[in-house]
Every structure is written in structure tokens, then in C-alpha cells.
Short mmCIF file of C-alpha atoms in Angstrom, two decimals:
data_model
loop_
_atom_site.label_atom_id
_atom_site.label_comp_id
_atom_site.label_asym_id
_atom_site.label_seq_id
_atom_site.Cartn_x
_atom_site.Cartn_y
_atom_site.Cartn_z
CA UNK A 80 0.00 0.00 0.00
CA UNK A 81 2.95 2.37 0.77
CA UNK A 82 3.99 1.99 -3.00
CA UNK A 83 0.51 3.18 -4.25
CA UNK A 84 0.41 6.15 -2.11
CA UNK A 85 3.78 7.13 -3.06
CA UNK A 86 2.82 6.82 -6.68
CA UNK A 87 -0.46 8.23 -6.36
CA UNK A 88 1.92 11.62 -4.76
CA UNK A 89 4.71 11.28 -7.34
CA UNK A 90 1.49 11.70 -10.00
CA UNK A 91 0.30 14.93 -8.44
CA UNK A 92 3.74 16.32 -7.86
CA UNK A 93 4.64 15.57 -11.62
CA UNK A 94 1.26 17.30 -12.43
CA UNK A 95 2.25 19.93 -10.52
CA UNK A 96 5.79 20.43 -11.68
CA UNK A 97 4.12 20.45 -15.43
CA UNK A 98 1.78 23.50 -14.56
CA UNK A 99 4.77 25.57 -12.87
CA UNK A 100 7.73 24.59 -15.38
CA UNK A 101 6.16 24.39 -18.70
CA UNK A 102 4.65 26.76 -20.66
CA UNK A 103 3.57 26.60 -24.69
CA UNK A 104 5.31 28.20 -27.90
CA UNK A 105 4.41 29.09 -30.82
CA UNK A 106 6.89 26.11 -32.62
CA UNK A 107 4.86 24.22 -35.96
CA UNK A 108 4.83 27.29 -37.98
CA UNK A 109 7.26 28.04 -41.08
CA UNK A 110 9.21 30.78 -41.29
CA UNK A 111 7.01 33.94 -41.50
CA UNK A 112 7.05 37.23 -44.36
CA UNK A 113 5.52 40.12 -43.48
CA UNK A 114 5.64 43.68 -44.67
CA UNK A 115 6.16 46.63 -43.02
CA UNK A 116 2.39 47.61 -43.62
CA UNK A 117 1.02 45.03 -41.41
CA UNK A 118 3.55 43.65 -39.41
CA UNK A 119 1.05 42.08 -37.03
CA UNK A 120 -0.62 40.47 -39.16
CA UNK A 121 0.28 36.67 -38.19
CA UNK A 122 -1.36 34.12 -41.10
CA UNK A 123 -4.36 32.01 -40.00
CA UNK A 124 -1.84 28.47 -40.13
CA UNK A 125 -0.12 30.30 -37.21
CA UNK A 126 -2.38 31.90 -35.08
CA UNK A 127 -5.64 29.93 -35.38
CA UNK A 128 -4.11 26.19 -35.32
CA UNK A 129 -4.01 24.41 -31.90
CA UNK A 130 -1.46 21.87 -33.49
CA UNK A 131 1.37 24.78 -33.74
CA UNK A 132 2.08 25.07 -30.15
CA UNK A 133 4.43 22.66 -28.14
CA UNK A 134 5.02 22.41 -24.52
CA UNK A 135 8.93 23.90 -23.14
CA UNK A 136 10.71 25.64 -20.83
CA UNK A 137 11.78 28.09 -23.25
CA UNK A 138 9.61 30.42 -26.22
CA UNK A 139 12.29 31.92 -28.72
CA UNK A 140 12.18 34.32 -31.59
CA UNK A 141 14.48 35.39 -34.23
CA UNK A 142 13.18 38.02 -36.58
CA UNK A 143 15.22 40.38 -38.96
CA UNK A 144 13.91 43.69 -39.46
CA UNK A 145 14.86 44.90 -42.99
CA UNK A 146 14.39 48.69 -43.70
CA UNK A 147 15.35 49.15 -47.44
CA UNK A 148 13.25 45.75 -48.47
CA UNK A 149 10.41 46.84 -45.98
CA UNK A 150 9.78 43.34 -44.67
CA UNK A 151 10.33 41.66 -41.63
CA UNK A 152 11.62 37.49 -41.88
CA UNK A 153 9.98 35.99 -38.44
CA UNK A 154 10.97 32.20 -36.79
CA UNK A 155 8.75 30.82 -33.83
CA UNK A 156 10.08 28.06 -32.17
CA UNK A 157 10.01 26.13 -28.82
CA UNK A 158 13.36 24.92 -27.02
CA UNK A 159 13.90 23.53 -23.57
CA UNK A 160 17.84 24.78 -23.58
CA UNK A 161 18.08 27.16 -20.68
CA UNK A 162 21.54 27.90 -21.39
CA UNK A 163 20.97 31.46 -22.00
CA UNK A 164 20.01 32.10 -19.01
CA UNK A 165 22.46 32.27 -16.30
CA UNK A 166 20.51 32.66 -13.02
CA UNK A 167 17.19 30.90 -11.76
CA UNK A 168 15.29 34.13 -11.69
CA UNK A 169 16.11 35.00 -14.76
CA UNK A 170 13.01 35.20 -17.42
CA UNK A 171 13.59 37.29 -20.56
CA UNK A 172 16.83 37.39 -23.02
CA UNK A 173 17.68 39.80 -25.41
CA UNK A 174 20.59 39.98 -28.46
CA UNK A 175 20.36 42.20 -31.11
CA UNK A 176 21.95 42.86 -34.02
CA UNK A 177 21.97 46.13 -36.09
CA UNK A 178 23.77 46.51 -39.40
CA UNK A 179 23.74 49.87 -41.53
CA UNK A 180 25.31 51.26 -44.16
CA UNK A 181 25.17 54.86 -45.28
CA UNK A 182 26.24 54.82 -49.05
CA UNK A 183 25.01 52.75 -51.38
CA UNK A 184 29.15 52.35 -52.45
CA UNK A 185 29.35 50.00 -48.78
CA UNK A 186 26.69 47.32 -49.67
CA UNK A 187 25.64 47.78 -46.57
CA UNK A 188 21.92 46.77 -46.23
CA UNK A 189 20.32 48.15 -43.34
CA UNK A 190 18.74 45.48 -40.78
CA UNK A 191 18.20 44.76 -37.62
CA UNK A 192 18.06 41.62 -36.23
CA UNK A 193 16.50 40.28 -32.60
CA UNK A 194 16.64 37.04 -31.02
CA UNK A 195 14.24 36.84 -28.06
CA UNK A 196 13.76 33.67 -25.50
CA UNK A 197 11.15 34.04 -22.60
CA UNK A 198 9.92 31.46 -19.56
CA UNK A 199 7.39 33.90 -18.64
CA UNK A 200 4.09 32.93 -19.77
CA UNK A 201 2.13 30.90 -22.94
CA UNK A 202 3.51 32.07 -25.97
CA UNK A 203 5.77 34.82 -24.87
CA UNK A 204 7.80 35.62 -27.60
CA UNK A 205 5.23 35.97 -30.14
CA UNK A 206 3.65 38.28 -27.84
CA UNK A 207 7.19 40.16 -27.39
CA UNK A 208 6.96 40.49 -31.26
CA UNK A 209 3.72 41.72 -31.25
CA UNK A 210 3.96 44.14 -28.64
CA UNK A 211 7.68 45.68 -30.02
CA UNK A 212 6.88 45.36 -34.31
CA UNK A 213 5.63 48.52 -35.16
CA UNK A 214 7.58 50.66 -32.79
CA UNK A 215 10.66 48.83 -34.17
CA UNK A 216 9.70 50.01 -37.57
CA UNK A 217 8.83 53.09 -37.02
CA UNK A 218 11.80 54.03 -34.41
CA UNK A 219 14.26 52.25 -36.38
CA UNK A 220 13.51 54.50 -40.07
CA UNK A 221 14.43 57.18 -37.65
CA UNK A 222 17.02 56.55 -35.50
CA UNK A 223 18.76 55.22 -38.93
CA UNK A 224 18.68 58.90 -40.46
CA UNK A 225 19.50 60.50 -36.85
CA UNK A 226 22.25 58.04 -37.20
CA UNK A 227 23.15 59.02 -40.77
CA UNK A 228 23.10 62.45 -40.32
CA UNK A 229 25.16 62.70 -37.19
CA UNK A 230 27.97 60.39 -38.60
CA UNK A 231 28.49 60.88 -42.59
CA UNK A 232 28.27 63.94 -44.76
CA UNK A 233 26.94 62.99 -48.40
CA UNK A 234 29.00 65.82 -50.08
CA UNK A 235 32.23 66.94 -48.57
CA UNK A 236 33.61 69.88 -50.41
CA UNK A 237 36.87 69.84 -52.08
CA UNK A 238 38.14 73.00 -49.64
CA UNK A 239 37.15 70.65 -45.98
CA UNK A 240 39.30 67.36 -47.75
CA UNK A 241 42.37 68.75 -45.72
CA UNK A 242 40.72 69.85 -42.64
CA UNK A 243 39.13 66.47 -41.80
CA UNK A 244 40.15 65.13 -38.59
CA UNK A 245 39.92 61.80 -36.48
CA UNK A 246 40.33 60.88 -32.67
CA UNK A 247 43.30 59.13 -32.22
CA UNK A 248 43.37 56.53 -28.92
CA UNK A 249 46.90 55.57 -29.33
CA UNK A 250 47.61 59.45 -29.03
CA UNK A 251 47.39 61.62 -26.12
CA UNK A 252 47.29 65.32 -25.37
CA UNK A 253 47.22 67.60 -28.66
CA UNK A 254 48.20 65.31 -30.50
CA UNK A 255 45.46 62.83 -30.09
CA UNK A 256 43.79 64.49 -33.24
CA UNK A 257 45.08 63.10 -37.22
CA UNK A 258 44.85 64.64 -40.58
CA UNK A 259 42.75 61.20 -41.99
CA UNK A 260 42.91 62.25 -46.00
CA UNK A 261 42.03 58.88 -47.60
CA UNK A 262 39.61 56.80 -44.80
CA UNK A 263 37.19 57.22 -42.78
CA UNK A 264 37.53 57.56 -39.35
CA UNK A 265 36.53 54.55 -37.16
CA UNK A 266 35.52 53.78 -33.42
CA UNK A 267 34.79 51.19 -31.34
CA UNK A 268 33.63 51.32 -28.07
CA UNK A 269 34.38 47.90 -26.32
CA UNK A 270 38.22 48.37 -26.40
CA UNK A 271 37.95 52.10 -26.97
CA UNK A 272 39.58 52.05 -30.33
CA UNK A 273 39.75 55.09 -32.17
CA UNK A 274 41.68 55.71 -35.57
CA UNK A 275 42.10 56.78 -39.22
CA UNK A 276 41.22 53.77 -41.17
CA UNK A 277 41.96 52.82 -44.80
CA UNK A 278 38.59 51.35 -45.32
CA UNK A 279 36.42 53.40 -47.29
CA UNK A 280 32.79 51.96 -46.56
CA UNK A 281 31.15 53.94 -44.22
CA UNK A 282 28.77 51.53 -42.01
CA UNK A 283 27.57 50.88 -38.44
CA UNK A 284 27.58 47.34 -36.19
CA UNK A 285 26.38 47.52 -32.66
CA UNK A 286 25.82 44.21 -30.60
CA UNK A 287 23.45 44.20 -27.77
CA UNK A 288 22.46 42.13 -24.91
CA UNK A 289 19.99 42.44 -22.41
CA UNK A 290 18.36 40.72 -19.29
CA UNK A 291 15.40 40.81 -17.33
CA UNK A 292 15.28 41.10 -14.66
CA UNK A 293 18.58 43.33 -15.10
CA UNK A 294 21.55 41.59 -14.64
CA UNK A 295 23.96 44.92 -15.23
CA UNK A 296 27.18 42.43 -15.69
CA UNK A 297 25.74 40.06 -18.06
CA UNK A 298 24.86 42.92 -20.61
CA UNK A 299 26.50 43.91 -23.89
CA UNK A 300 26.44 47.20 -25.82
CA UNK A 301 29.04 46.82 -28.61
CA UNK A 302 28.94 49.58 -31.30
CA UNK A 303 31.68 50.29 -34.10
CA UNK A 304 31.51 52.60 -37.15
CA UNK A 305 33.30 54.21 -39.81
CA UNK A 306 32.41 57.89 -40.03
CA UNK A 307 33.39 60.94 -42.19
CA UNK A 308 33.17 64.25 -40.30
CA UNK A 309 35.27 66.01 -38.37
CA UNK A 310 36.24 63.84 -35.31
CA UNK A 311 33.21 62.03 -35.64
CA UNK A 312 35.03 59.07 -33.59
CA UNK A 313 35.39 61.14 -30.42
CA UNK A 314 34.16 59.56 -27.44
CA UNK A 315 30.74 62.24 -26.97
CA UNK A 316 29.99 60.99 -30.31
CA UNK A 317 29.64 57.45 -29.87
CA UNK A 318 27.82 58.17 -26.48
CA UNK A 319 25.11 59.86 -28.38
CA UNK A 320 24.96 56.95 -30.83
CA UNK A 321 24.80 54.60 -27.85
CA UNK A 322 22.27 56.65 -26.56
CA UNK A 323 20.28 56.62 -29.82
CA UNK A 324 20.54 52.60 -29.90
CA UNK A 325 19.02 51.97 -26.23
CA UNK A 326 16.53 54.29 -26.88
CA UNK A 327 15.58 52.33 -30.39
CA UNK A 328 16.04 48.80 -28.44
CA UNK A 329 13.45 50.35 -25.86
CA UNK A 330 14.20 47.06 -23.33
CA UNK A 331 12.72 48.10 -20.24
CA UNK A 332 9.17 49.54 -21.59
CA UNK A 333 7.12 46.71 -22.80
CA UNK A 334 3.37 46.42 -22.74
CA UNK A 335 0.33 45.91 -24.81
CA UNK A 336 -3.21 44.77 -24.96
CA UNK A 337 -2.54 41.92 -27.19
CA UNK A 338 -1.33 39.65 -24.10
CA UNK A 339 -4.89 38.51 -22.91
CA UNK A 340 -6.23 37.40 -26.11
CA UNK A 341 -3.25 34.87 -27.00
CA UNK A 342 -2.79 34.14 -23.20
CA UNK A 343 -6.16 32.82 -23.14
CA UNK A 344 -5.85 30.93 -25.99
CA UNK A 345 -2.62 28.86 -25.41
CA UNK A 346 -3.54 28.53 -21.55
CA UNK A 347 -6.62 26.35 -22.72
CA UNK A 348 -3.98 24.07 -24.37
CA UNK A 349 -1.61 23.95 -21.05
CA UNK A 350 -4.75 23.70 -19.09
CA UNK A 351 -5.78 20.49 -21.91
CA UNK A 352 -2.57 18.52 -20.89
CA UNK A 353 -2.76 19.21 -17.29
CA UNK A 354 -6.08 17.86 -17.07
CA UNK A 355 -4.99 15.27 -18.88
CA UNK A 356 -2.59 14.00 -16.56
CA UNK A 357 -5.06 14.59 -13.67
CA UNK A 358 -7.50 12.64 -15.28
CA UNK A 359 -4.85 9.35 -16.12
CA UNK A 360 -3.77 9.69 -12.18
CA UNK A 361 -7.62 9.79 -10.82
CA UNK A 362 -8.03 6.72 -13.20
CA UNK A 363 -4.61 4.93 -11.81
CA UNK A 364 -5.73 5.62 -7.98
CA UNK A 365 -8.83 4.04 -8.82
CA UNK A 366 -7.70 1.21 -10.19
CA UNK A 367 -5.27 0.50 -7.45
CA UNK A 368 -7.67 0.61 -4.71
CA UNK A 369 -10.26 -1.22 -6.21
CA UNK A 370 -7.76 -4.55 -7.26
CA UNK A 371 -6.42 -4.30 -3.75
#
């Protein structure tokens, strides 16, 4: 009898472990298209289809966000690697990527691109998509031209060619300035590199990484460009551009309507499997006190 009542517990406690562990994703659905016009717009194979979402400990989403194609490339998936996450109360990741390129001489597209994981409710990331799209669009055709304009001049005329300047790290004092004549000048914030470079395709890179809740040592703002105005590589400079990029990424200000309609729907699904399992253990208890 001691065995039955211990499996008749280890039933509930599994149940239990279930409800407060797993949650579903959005995971069966291909690789989504969508244009800048209606970049909510989720088609009817993933939003109305029960058979698309999957139990895990882990929602993810990588979507690139391209500006001159207007159209945003979306993957839903499920995963049960916690990896990214490197402490228990950890519950939202964030890495993005942003590429630009201000002539069309760098080939350069300019994209962003966002991978999201979540563990904090039913289908979290498409929900983090939902809520962050449009802003993303619209923030990002600005920020881009803020970007532009603070960082490259289209026409440089022949009388500044000799005047133009770059910040020199290796350099100190009044002499941390150089004449840069034939490159751009470059910057990079990590390692605080700042130079005359050779390279002549002006473009931006900036590598980002947030937490939540805030884990202040596990973050990463990486930014690096190639620039051509006057000591456009000094360090106030790329603090404005970094200031420009968290205020794009927006981490910390997320909300919308949206979550209650979806939340309702995939919580009828968890809610399915749990009773589920009640019902096999109620069955299983029955059975083992009415053969003994």
C-alpha cells in the first residue's frame, strides 16, 4: 500500500511540476514574411491552429527587421535549452543585431536583427513580437537617419578634404587628433579604439544584450563605425549613438493589450494537458484501490 500512495503523490507532484515549469510556444509554424504595412498580421496556419504550439521551458524568436526591403523574416520556435540564461530568476533574453550602411558604395543593407527567449508565460515571444513590431519600424527609419546624419556627410567639399580630422586613442594630449585624407575615421567602443582607417565603406555594427530582470554584468552594448566628419570618432559621439541605440532597443518599456487574447488561448492548451494527466492519475488511484 505504501507503493501506491507514493505513486499516487509522485502523480500529483509531476502534475504539478508540469503547470509551474512548462509553458507553450508558438513552434509548428514556417518561417514567416511580413511587410512593413502590417507587421502584425500573423497568417491564419499560425495563429488559429491548436497543433502549432508545443510544450517547453523556453519560447524563442528570431526576426530580422529589414528597412530598405520593408519586410520583416519571423521564426517561432520552442526549445527547452536554458543555457541562456544564467541565473534561476532570470526570465527574458535579449541579443540584437543592427547593421547599416550609409552609401550605397558599402553594400551595406540596413537590418536589424532580434533574437528573443522568454519562460514567462504561454507564448511569450510571439507576444514580445507583437507588442515591439511597429515601434521597431517606425523608431528604427528614424534613428537610422539621426544616425546618418550625425555620422556621414553625403558631399564633402573639395576646400574641408584637408581639414578632416579623427580621434586618435593611441595618441594623447594635442596630439590625439590626425589629418585622416584617404579613410574614414573609425571607433569602437568595447576596447575604446579610435583611428584613421583605410577602409572606405562607411557603415555601423552595434551588438546588444539584455536581461530581465537586469543583470547589469551580463549585458553587452558593442557599437563600431566608420564615419566621415570632423572627429566624428570622439568619445561624446559614440555616447550619443549609444544613446540613440538603447533608446531604439526600448528594453525596459514593454506592454500591450494583445497579451490577454493569446494568453487565453494557449492557456486552454496547457490547461488540456494538465487535465490530462489529472485525469490518467484519478483513473490509476482508482484502479489501485479497487484490485487491492
Amino acid at each position: 500500500m505504501s507503493f501506491y500512495i507514493h505513486l499516487i503523490l509522485f502523480s500529483f507532484l509531476w502534475i504539478k511540476y508540469l503547470s509551474c515549469n512548462y509553458i507553450f510556444c508558438t513552434s509548428e509554424c514556417p518561417r514567416l514574411t511580413v511587410s512593413f504595412h502590417e507587421p502584425r498580421r500573423i497568417p491564419v496556419r499560425c495563429s488559429e491552429n491548436a497543433n502549432i504550439y508545443h510544450p517547453a521551458l523556453i519560447c524563442t524568436i528570431n526576426y530580422r527587421v529589414d528597412y530598405d526591403a520593408e519586410n520583416v523574416y519571423v521564426d517561432l520556435k520552442a526549445t527547452n535549452d536554458t543555457s541562456r540564461f544564467h541565473d534561476y530568476n532570470q526570465s527574458e533574453f535579449l541579443t540584437q543585431s543592427i547593421w547599416l550602411g550609409f552609401n550605397r558604395e558599402s553594400g551595406q543593407p540596413n537590418i536589424t536583427n532580434r533574437q528573443y527567449e522568454c519562460r514567462t508565460r504561454d507564448d511569450c515571444a510571439r507576444l514580445y513580437y507583437l507588442n515591439t513590431i511597429e515601434r521597431l519600424i517606425a523608431e528604427g527609419k528614424h534613428i537610422i537617419k539621426k544616425i546618418h546624419t550625425k555620422l556621414y556627410r553625403t558631399r564633402i567639399p573639395k576646400s574641408n578634404l584637408t581639414r578632416y580630422r579623427c580621434k586618435d586613442s593611441t595618441k594623447l594630449g594635442n596630439r590625439s587628433t590626425i589629418l585622416c585624407k584617404h579613410g574614414l575615421c573609425y571607433a569602437q567602443n568595447i576596447n575604446i579604439k579610435q583611428s584613421c582607417t583605410n577602409d572606405n565603406t562607411p557603415t555601423l555594427f552595434s551588438d546588444m544584450t539584455y536581461y530581465f530582470p537586469r543583470a547589469i554584468t551580463e549585458e553587452r552594448e558593442y557599437i563600431e563605425y566608420k564615419c566621415n566628419k570632423n572627429l566624428c570618432n570622439r568619445n561624446m559621439t559614440m555616447e550619443l549613438i549609444k544613446k540613440y541605440l538603447r533608446n531604439y532597443t526600448d528594453w525596459y518599456n514593454m506592454t500591450s493589450d494583445d497579451e490577454i487574447h493569446i494568453q487565453t488561448k494557449s492557456s486552454s492548451n496547457h490547461r488540456t494537458i494538465s487535465y490530462c494527466f489529472l485525469i490518467v492519475s484519478i483513473i490509476l488511484t482508482h484502479q489501485i484501490f479497487f484490485l487491492n
